[in-house]
Tab-separated table of C-alpha atoms and ligand atoms in Angstrom:
chain	number	residue	atom	x	y	z
S	7	MET	CA	21.817	118.721	34.856
S	8	SER	CA	24.240	117.001	32.462
S	9	GLU	CA	27.643	118.266	31.312
S	10	PHE	CA	26.018	119.341	28.056
S	11	ASP	CA	23.241	121.265	29.820
S	12	LEU	CA	25.941	122.998	31.825
S	13	ILE	CA	27.842	123.986	28.673
S	14	ARG	CA	24.610	125.317	27.174
S	15	GLN	CA	23.902	127.282	30.374
S	16	LEU	CA	27.372	128.870	30.255
S	17	GLN	CA	27.040	129.598	26.554
S	18	LYS	CA	23.654	131.225	27.015
S	19	ILE	CA	24.677	133.449	29.914
S	20	ILE	CA	28.114	134.412	28.601
S	21	SER	CA	26.926	135.671	25.232
S	22	PHE	CA	26.084	139.150	24.034
S	23	GLU	CA	25.324	141.029	20.835
S	24	PRO	CA	28.720	141.788	19.264
S	25	ARG	CA	29.465	145.490	18.840
S	26	PRO	CA	29.142	146.680	15.236
S	27	GLY	CA	32.285	145.753	13.303
S	28	ALA	CA	33.520	143.476	16.126
S	29	LEU	CA	35.256	140.205	15.358
S	30	SER	CA	33.384	137.021	15.967
S	31	SER	CA	34.375	133.378	15.713
S	32	VAL	CA	33.733	131.570	12.424
S	33	VAL	CA	32.896	128.462	14.452
S	34	GLY	CA	32.490	128.857	18.231
S	35	ILE	CA	31.101	126.522	20.918
S	36	GLY	CA	29.550	123.299	19.646
S	37	ASP	CA	32.111	121.736	17.318
S	38	ASP	CA	35.282	119.862	18.274
S	39	ALA	CA	37.318	123.060	18.058
S	40	ALA	CA	36.797	126.727	17.294
S	41	VAL	CA	37.640	128.367	13.967
S	42	LEU	CA	38.921	131.927	14.285
S	43	GLU	CA	39.939	134.309	11.552
S	44	LEU	CA	42.597	136.967	12.080
S	45	PRO	CA	42.204	140.280	10.295
S	46	PRO	CA	45.154	141.065	8.005
S	47	GLY	CA	48.069	142.896	9.624
S	48	ARG	CA	47.315	141.633	13.132
S	49	GLN	CA	49.131	139.243	15.415
S	50	LEU	CA	47.478	136.954	17.920
S	51	ILE	CA	48.356	137.390	21.626
S	52	VAL	CA	47.541	134.306	23.703
S	53	THR	CA	47.624	133.908	27.483
S	54	THR	CA	46.368	131.315	29.927
S	55	ASP	CA	45.869	131.402	33.705
S	56	THR	CA	44.529	128.903	36.213
S	57	LEU	CA	42.860	129.707	39.526
S	58	VAL	CA	42.776	126.815	41.990
S	59	GLU	CA	40.570	126.790	45.084
S	60	GLY	CA	42.651	127.078	48.241
S	61	VAL	CA	45.670	128.393	46.313
S	62	HIS	CA	44.440	131.438	44.387
S	63	PHE	CA	41.156	131.992	46.187
S	64	PRO	CA	39.714	130.854	49.514
S	65	PRO	CA	37.083	128.092	49.610
S	66	HIS	CA	33.522	129.482	49.444
S	67	THR	CA	34.537	132.575	47.441
S	68	ALA	CA	31.375	134.050	45.920
S	69	PRO	CA	30.904	132.471	42.467
S	70	GLY	CA	30.166	135.846	40.794
S	71	ASP	CA	33.488	137.224	42.020
S	72	LEU	CA	35.265	134.105	40.807
S	73	GLY	CA	33.694	134.376	37.367
S	74	HIS	CA	34.807	137.987	37.126
S	75	LYS	CA	38.294	137.421	38.462
S	76	SER	CA	39.184	134.343	36.450
S	77	LEU	CA	38.521	136.290	33.246
S	78	ALA	CA	40.014	139.537	34.610
S	79	VAL	CA	43.446	138.040	35.300
S	80	SER	CA	43.790	136.887	31.693
S	81	LEU	CA	42.470	140.208	30.373
S	82	SER	CA	45.126	141.910	32.495
S	83	ASP	CA	47.785	139.922	30.604
S	84	LEU	CA	46.260	141.069	27.313
S	85	ALA	CA	46.283	144.664	28.629
S	86	SER	CA	49.960	144.442	29.520
S	87	MET	CA	50.774	143.356	25.957
S	88	GLY	CA	48.696	146.230	24.565
S	89	ALA	CA	46.252	143.773	22.976
S	90	GLU	CA	42.588	144.186	22.116
S	91	PRO	CA	40.524	141.286	23.572
S	92	ALA	CA	38.960	138.966	20.990
S	93	TRP	CA	38.127	135.439	22.206
S	94	PHE	CA	38.474	133.290	25.299
S	95	PHE	CA	38.291	129.631	26.283
S	96	LEU	CA	37.074	128.414	29.650
S	97	ALA	CA	38.274	125.125	31.161
S	98	LEU	CA	36.217	124.428	34.272
S	99	THR	CA	36.849	121.669	36.780
S	100	LEU	CA	33.926	121.392	39.186
S	101	PRO	CA	33.404	119.126	42.177
S	102	GLY	CA	29.771	118.672	41.123
S	103	ILE	CA	27.060	120.393	39.105
S	104	ASP	CA	25.318	123.088	41.128
S	105	SER	CA	23.285	125.175	38.706
S	106	ALA	CA	22.829	128.112	41.133
S	107	TRP	CA	26.615	128.268	41.547
S	108	THR	CA	27.384	128.026	37.805
S	109	ASP	CA	24.659	130.577	37.076
S	110	ALA	CA	26.223	133.162	39.418
S	111	PHE	CA	29.716	132.285	38.163
S	112	ALA	CA	28.634	132.781	34.555
S	113	GLN	CA	26.862	136.081	35.394
S	114	GLY	CA	30.055	137.473	36.954
S	115	MET	CA	32.040	136.425	33.918
S	116	ALA	CA	29.416	137.575	31.407
S	117	GLU	CA	29.380	141.144	32.653
S	118	LEU	CA	33.135	141.549	32.198
S	119	ALA	CA	33.095	139.697	28.863
S	120	GLU	CA	30.439	142.036	27.493
S	121	ASN	CA	32.128	145.166	28.869
S	122	THR	CA	35.413	144.228	27.244
S	123	GLY	CA	33.947	142.705	24.066
S	124	ILE	CA	35.573	139.269	24.441
S	125	GLU	CA	33.699	136.253	23.057
S	126	LEU	CA	33.554	132.828	24.757
S	127	ALA	CA	34.595	130.558	21.875
S	128	GLY	CA	34.991	127.211	23.655
S	129	GLY	CA	36.346	125.365	26.632
S	130	ASP	CA	36.286	122.136	28.520
S	131	THR	CA	34.267	120.854	31.459
S	132	THR	CA	35.511	118.184	33.824
S	133	SER	CA	34.825	116.953	37.301
S	134	GLY	CA	37.341	117.268	40.145
S	135	PRO	CA	38.525	119.825	42.734
S	136	LEU	CA	37.381	123.344	41.807
S	137	SER	CA	39.714	125.019	39.333
S	138	ILE	CA	39.207	127.510	36.534
S	139	THR	CA	41.482	128.025	33.550
S	140	VAL	CA	40.907	130.878	31.146
S	141	THR	CA	42.800	131.178	27.890
S	142	ALA	CA	42.362	134.614	26.373
S	143	LEU	CA	43.217	135.630	22.821
S	144	GLY	CA	43.755	139.204	21.751
S	145	LEU	CA	45.039	141.096	18.741
S	146	VAL	CA	47.740	143.667	18.156
S	147	GLU	CA	48.981	145.307	14.994
S	148	THR	CA	51.880	143.256	13.682
S	149	GLY	CA	55.052	144.002	15.640
S	150	GLN	CA	53.297	146.282	18.153
S	151	ALA	CA	53.002	144.012	21.210
S	152	LEU	CA	54.315	145.641	24.405
S	153	LYS	CA	56.977	143.438	25.973
S	154	ARG	CA	59.002	143.151	29.159
S	155	SER	CA	62.290	143.457	27.344
S	156	GLY	CA	62.556	147.012	26.036
S	157	ALA	CA	63.339	149.164	29.130
S	158	ARG	CA	66.257	151.556	28.522
S	159	GLU	CA	68.640	153.381	30.831
S	160	GLY	CA	67.100	156.705	31.907
S	161	ASP	CA	63.488	155.591	31.267
S	162	ILE	CA	61.044	156.434	34.038
S	163	ILE	CA	58.938	153.708	35.673
S	164	VAL	CA	55.191	154.293	35.895
S	165	VAL	CA	52.398	152.361	37.643
S	166	SER	CA	48.651	152.664	37.142
S	167	GLY	CA	46.038	152.946	39.894
S	168	SER	CA	47.124	152.097	43.417
S	169	LEU	CA	49.181	149.281	44.932
S	170	GLY	CA	48.629	146.922	47.830
S	171	GLY	CA	44.842	147.164	48.271
S	172	ALA	CA	44.097	143.575	47.250
S	173	ALA	CA	46.857	142.215	49.487
S	174	PHE	CA	45.565	144.349	52.363
S	175	ALA	CA	42.057	142.935	51.920
S	176	LEU	CA	43.456	139.386	51.830
S	177	LYS	CA	45.440	140.009	55.005
S	178	LYS	CA	42.308	141.239	56.786
S	179	ILE	CA	40.338	138.224	55.626
S	180	ALA	CA	43.100	135.879	56.845
S	181	ALA	CA	42.871	137.624	60.258
S	182	ARG	CA	39.066	137.117	60.188
S	183	GLU	CA	38.492	140.848	59.941
S	184	VAL	CA	36.236	142.584	57.456
S	185	PRO	CA	38.214	144.371	54.729
S	186	ASP	CA	37.344	147.878	53.610
S	187	ALA	CA	34.934	147.726	50.639
S	188	ALA	CA	37.269	149.459	48.175
S	189	CYS	CA	40.156	147.079	48.974
S	190	ALA	CA	37.834	144.054	48.818
S	191	GLU	CA	36.759	145.283	45.367
S	192	LYS	CA	40.425	145.322	44.265
S	193	LEU	CA	40.796	141.724	45.460
S	194	TYR	CA	37.568	140.257	44.117
S	195	ARG	CA	36.800	142.435	41.100
S	196	PRO	CA	40.085	143.584	39.564
S	197	ASP	CA	39.633	145.959	36.641
S	198	PRO	CA	41.980	144.957	33.787
S	199	ARG	CA	43.679	148.061	32.373
S	200	LEU	CA	42.834	147.388	28.724
S	201	GLY	CA	42.232	151.007	27.723
S	202	LEU	CA	45.563	152.011	29.196
S	203	GLY	CA	47.492	149.137	27.580
S	204	SER	CA	46.150	149.949	24.134
S	205	ARG	CA	47.120	153.608	24.656
S	206	LEU	CA	50.785	152.749	25.346
S	207	HIS	CA	51.777	151.716	21.806
S	208	GLY	CA	54.612	153.871	20.558
S	209	LEU	CA	55.191	155.230	24.070
S	210	ALA	CA	56.044	152.434	26.534
S	211	THR	CA	59.431	150.777	26.072
S	212	SER	CA	58.360	147.870	28.317
S	213	CYS	CA	55.232	146.805	30.163
S	214	ILE	CA	54.097	144.130	32.633
S	215	ASP	CA	50.977	143.602	34.694
S	216	LEU	CA	51.385	143.366	38.458
S	217	SER	CA	50.080	140.041	39.691
S	218	ASP	CA	52.809	138.780	42.039
S	219	GLY	CA	53.882	142.044	43.713
S	220	LEU	CA	55.675	145.122	42.385
S	221	LEU	CA	59.257	144.089	43.157
S	222	ALA	CA	58.878	140.539	41.862
S	223	ASP	CA	57.201	141.695	38.655
S	224	LEU	CA	59.499	144.650	38.063
S	225	SER	CA	62.435	142.233	38.473
S	226	HIS	CA	61.116	140.332	35.445
S	227	VAL	CA	61.229	143.540	33.391
S	228	LEU	CA	64.767	144.303	34.559
S	229	HIS	CA	65.932	140.789	33.818
S	230	ALA	CA	64.318	140.735	30.373
S	231	SER	CA	65.715	144.190	29.574
S	232	GLY	CA	69.193	143.602	31.073
S	233	LYS	CA	68.812	146.712	33.274
S	234	GLY	CA	68.498	147.830	36.918
S	235	ALA	CA	66.225	150.337	38.671
S	236	GLU	CA	65.815	152.748	41.548
S	237	ILE	CA	62.395	152.907	43.184
S	238	HIS	CA	61.274	155.814	45.367
S	239	LEU	CA	59.006	154.155	47.886
S	240	GLU	CA	57.453	157.422	49.080
S	241	CYS	CA	55.950	157.754	45.581
S	242	LEU	CA	54.057	154.438	45.596
S	243	PRO	CA	50.341	155.181	45.145
S	244	SER	CA	48.168	153.980	48.070
S	245	PRO	CA	44.481	153.223	48.015
S	246	GLU	CA	42.357	155.334	50.401
S	247	CYS	CA	41.886	152.405	52.762
S	248	MET	CA	45.637	152.126	53.421
S	249	VAL	CA	46.584	155.715	54.192
S	250	ASN	CA	46.382	155.158	57.949
S	251	LEU	CA	48.613	152.073	58.037
S	252	ASN	CA	52.071	152.319	59.523
S	253	GLU	CA	54.750	152.808	56.889
S	254	LYS	CA	56.393	149.414	57.222
S	255	GLU	CA	53.182	147.443	56.802
S	256	ARG	CA	52.008	149.666	53.949
S	257	LEU	CA	55.300	149.367	52.056
S	258	GLU	CA	55.368	145.605	52.472
S	259	LEU	CA	51.899	145.310	50.979
S	260	GLN	CA	52.717	147.732	48.162
S	261	THR	CA	56.043	146.189	47.181
S	262	SER	CA	55.330	142.509	47.776
S	263	GLY	CA	51.558	142.024	47.898
S	264	GLY	CA	50.054	140.306	44.874
S	265	ASP	CA	46.802	140.624	42.940
S	266	ASP	CA	47.107	144.327	42.067
S	267	TYR	CA	46.469	143.803	38.320
S	268	GLU	CA	47.812	147.257	37.609
S	269	LEU	CA	50.224	147.971	34.750
S	270	CYS	CA	53.860	148.849	35.368
S	271	PHE	CA	55.585	150.324	32.318
S	272	THR	CA	58.610	152.349	31.301
S	273	ILE	CA	58.726	155.392	29.026
S	274	PRO	CA	61.505	157.756	27.923
S	275	ARG	CA	61.844	160.568	30.492
S	276	HIS	CA	61.239	163.362	27.978
S	277	ARG	CA	57.777	161.961	27.283
S	278	GLU	CA	56.590	162.256	30.910
S	279	PRO	CA	54.166	165.140	30.054
S	280	GLU	CA	52.117	162.695	27.954
S	281	LEU	CA	51.122	160.834	31.127
S	282	ALA	CA	48.757	163.627	32.173
S	283	VAL	CA	46.985	163.397	28.816
S	284	ILE	CA	46.556	159.628	29.153
S	285	GLU	CA	45.339	160.043	32.732
S	286	SER	CA	42.615	162.404	31.654
S	287	GLU	CA	41.633	160.216	28.679
S	288	THR	CA	41.476	156.950	30.632
S	289	GLY	CA	40.533	158.253	34.095
S	290	ILE	CA	43.309	156.048	35.531
S	291	ARG	CA	45.850	157.538	37.930
S	292	LEU	CA	49.451	157.203	36.675
S	293	THR	CA	52.377	157.587	39.069
S	294	VAL	CA	56.106	157.799	38.359
S	295	ILE	CA	57.825	155.586	40.944
S	296	GLY	CA	61.425	155.414	39.794
S	297	GLU	CA	63.950	155.167	37.019
S	298	ILE	CA	65.763	152.529	34.976
S	299	ASN	CA	69.567	152.392	35.214
S	300	ALA	CA	72.384	150.156	34.015
S	301	THR	CA	73.270	148.595	37.400
S	302	LEU	CA	71.362	145.281	37.062
S	303	LYS	CA	70.141	145.873	40.654
S	304	LEU	CA	66.735	146.819	41.989
S	305	ARG	CA	67.256	149.303	44.821
S	306	CYS	CA	64.512	150.943	46.857
S	307	PHE	CA	64.801	154.308	48.633
S	308	THR	CA	62.545	155.823	51.244
S	309	GLY	CA	62.110	159.585	51.727
S	310	GLY	CA	65.078	159.469	54.114
S	311	GLY	CA	67.273	157.965	51.411
S	312	GLU	CA	67.828	154.608	53.132
S	313	VAL	CA	67.475	151.389	51.246
S	314	PHE	CA	64.316	149.563	52.208
S	315	ASP	CA	64.606	145.830	52.633
S	316	ALA	CA	61.433	144.198	51.398
S	317	SER	CA	61.147	141.052	53.479
S	318	SER	CA	59.520	138.990	50.763
S	319	LYS	CA	59.535	139.438	47.038
S	320	GLY	CA	56.035	138.440	46.084
S	321	TYR	CA	54.362	135.107	45.765
S	322	GLU	CA	56.273	132.367	43.979
S	323	HIS	CA	54.681	128.971	43.553
S	324	PHE	CA	56.775	126.084	44.878
S	325	SER	CA	59.249	128.526	46.470
S	326	GLY	CA	58.795	126.855	49.847
S	327	ALA	CA	58.239	123.316	48.558
S	328	GLY	CA	60.582	120.481	49.624
S	329	ARG	CA	63.428	119.115	47.407
F	491	ADP	P1	35.131	117.122	23.046
F	491	ADP	O1	34.655	115.971	23.854
F	491	ADP	O2	35.117	116.910	21.565
F	491	ADP	O3	36.400	117.718	23.554
F	491	ADP	P2	33.402	118.745	24.608
F	491	ADP	O4	32.201	117.934	24.903
F	491	ADP	O5	34.451	118.889	25.643
F	491	ADP	O6	34.003	118.252	23.227
F	491	ADP	O7	32.956	120.219	24.197
F	491	ADP	C1	31.894	120.429	23.278
F	491	ADP	C2	31.880	121.884	22.909
F	491	ADP	O8	31.591	122.647	24.060
F	491	ADP	C3	33.201	122.392	22.372
F	491	ADP	O9	32.925	123.378	21.389
F	491	ADP	C4	33.841	123.052	23.572
F	491	ADP	O10	34.717	124.094	23.183
F	491	ADP	C5	32.622	123.573	24.315
F	491	ADP	N1	32.831	123.648	25.765
F	491	ADP	C6	33.049	122.639	26.644
F	491	ADP	N2	33.172	123.074	27.902
F	491	ADP	C7	33.049	124.429	27.837
F	491	ADP	C8	33.100	125.473	28.781
F	491	ADP	N3	33.337	125.256	30.085
F	491	ADP	N4	32.936	126.742	28.340
F	491	ADP	C9	32.732	126.989	27.050
F	491	ADP	N5	32.656	126.056	26.100
F	491	ADP	C10	32.816	124.778	26.475
F	492	MG	MG1	36.363	117.854	26.014
């Protein structure tokens, strides 16, 4: 199979009938570049993420999971900005052409693309060590993007879903144990919170998606907003598969484990009752975990009131590299 056959295979599998009234590219795959038209009154939200074998996923990860996840992580960024998915670009670096592998990869990606209505509008295909880059484009009404920078003193901090499950699954895999199915699902098939993100316009004062661990990601919000926070660790939502863990291990996974792809957002305290409405509309659990203050510090309390010392603050690339 040639590079061009491969592109055709991807194009064929990752295509679907657009929903009535949905946007589609003016020129998609097949020319030197795509042509996209923005509806009036909308701004374009653009995000890109790379997954590298051995860094972001273990060698021999199932191709269907990889196809899903490499699109899901970019969709999660669109969700955190409150954007509606529109188009994506796929840059694939493959060690060789294996049509069974690319078929399964494309199937995993196609399912999520169709479910979220995002169109594959182009990409690039090269040979080299396995790596996948997805650039996703979404739309928001002009001026309505949710940002990291708007948290205000007295706002409450909310997270969606549960925390730590993906990191727990990864830890089990590293120990050559079999992870619980629900936690493995969080790791391999994260569910980008698009419906929630689009529901937060006019409510959330700031928003971020959790990819590097709660404390690391919340720190970005605090820094961008020029604020501090108190977190009540006993409130952190656990997945079923972690309820029997000892507290220290559970809290470490929940505060510092990556790959959650949940949303963490702030809202004014007096609007807390609206969370129950959004929970019932979206079917996504929402949990208040703390409060924004003016201290510029991020302090964590356990039920006993002591400050918890998280031993690591999430995954930072190059943090341990020489120099
Ligand atoms: P060029 O050499 O002009 O950069 P390419 O041969 O790389 O063109 O790409 C030809 C067309 O195929 C372009 O429209 C490009 O966007 C698309 N394409 C290439 N690789 C991929 C891919 N992995 N996924 C989707 N579209 C792709
Ligand atoms: Mg090219």
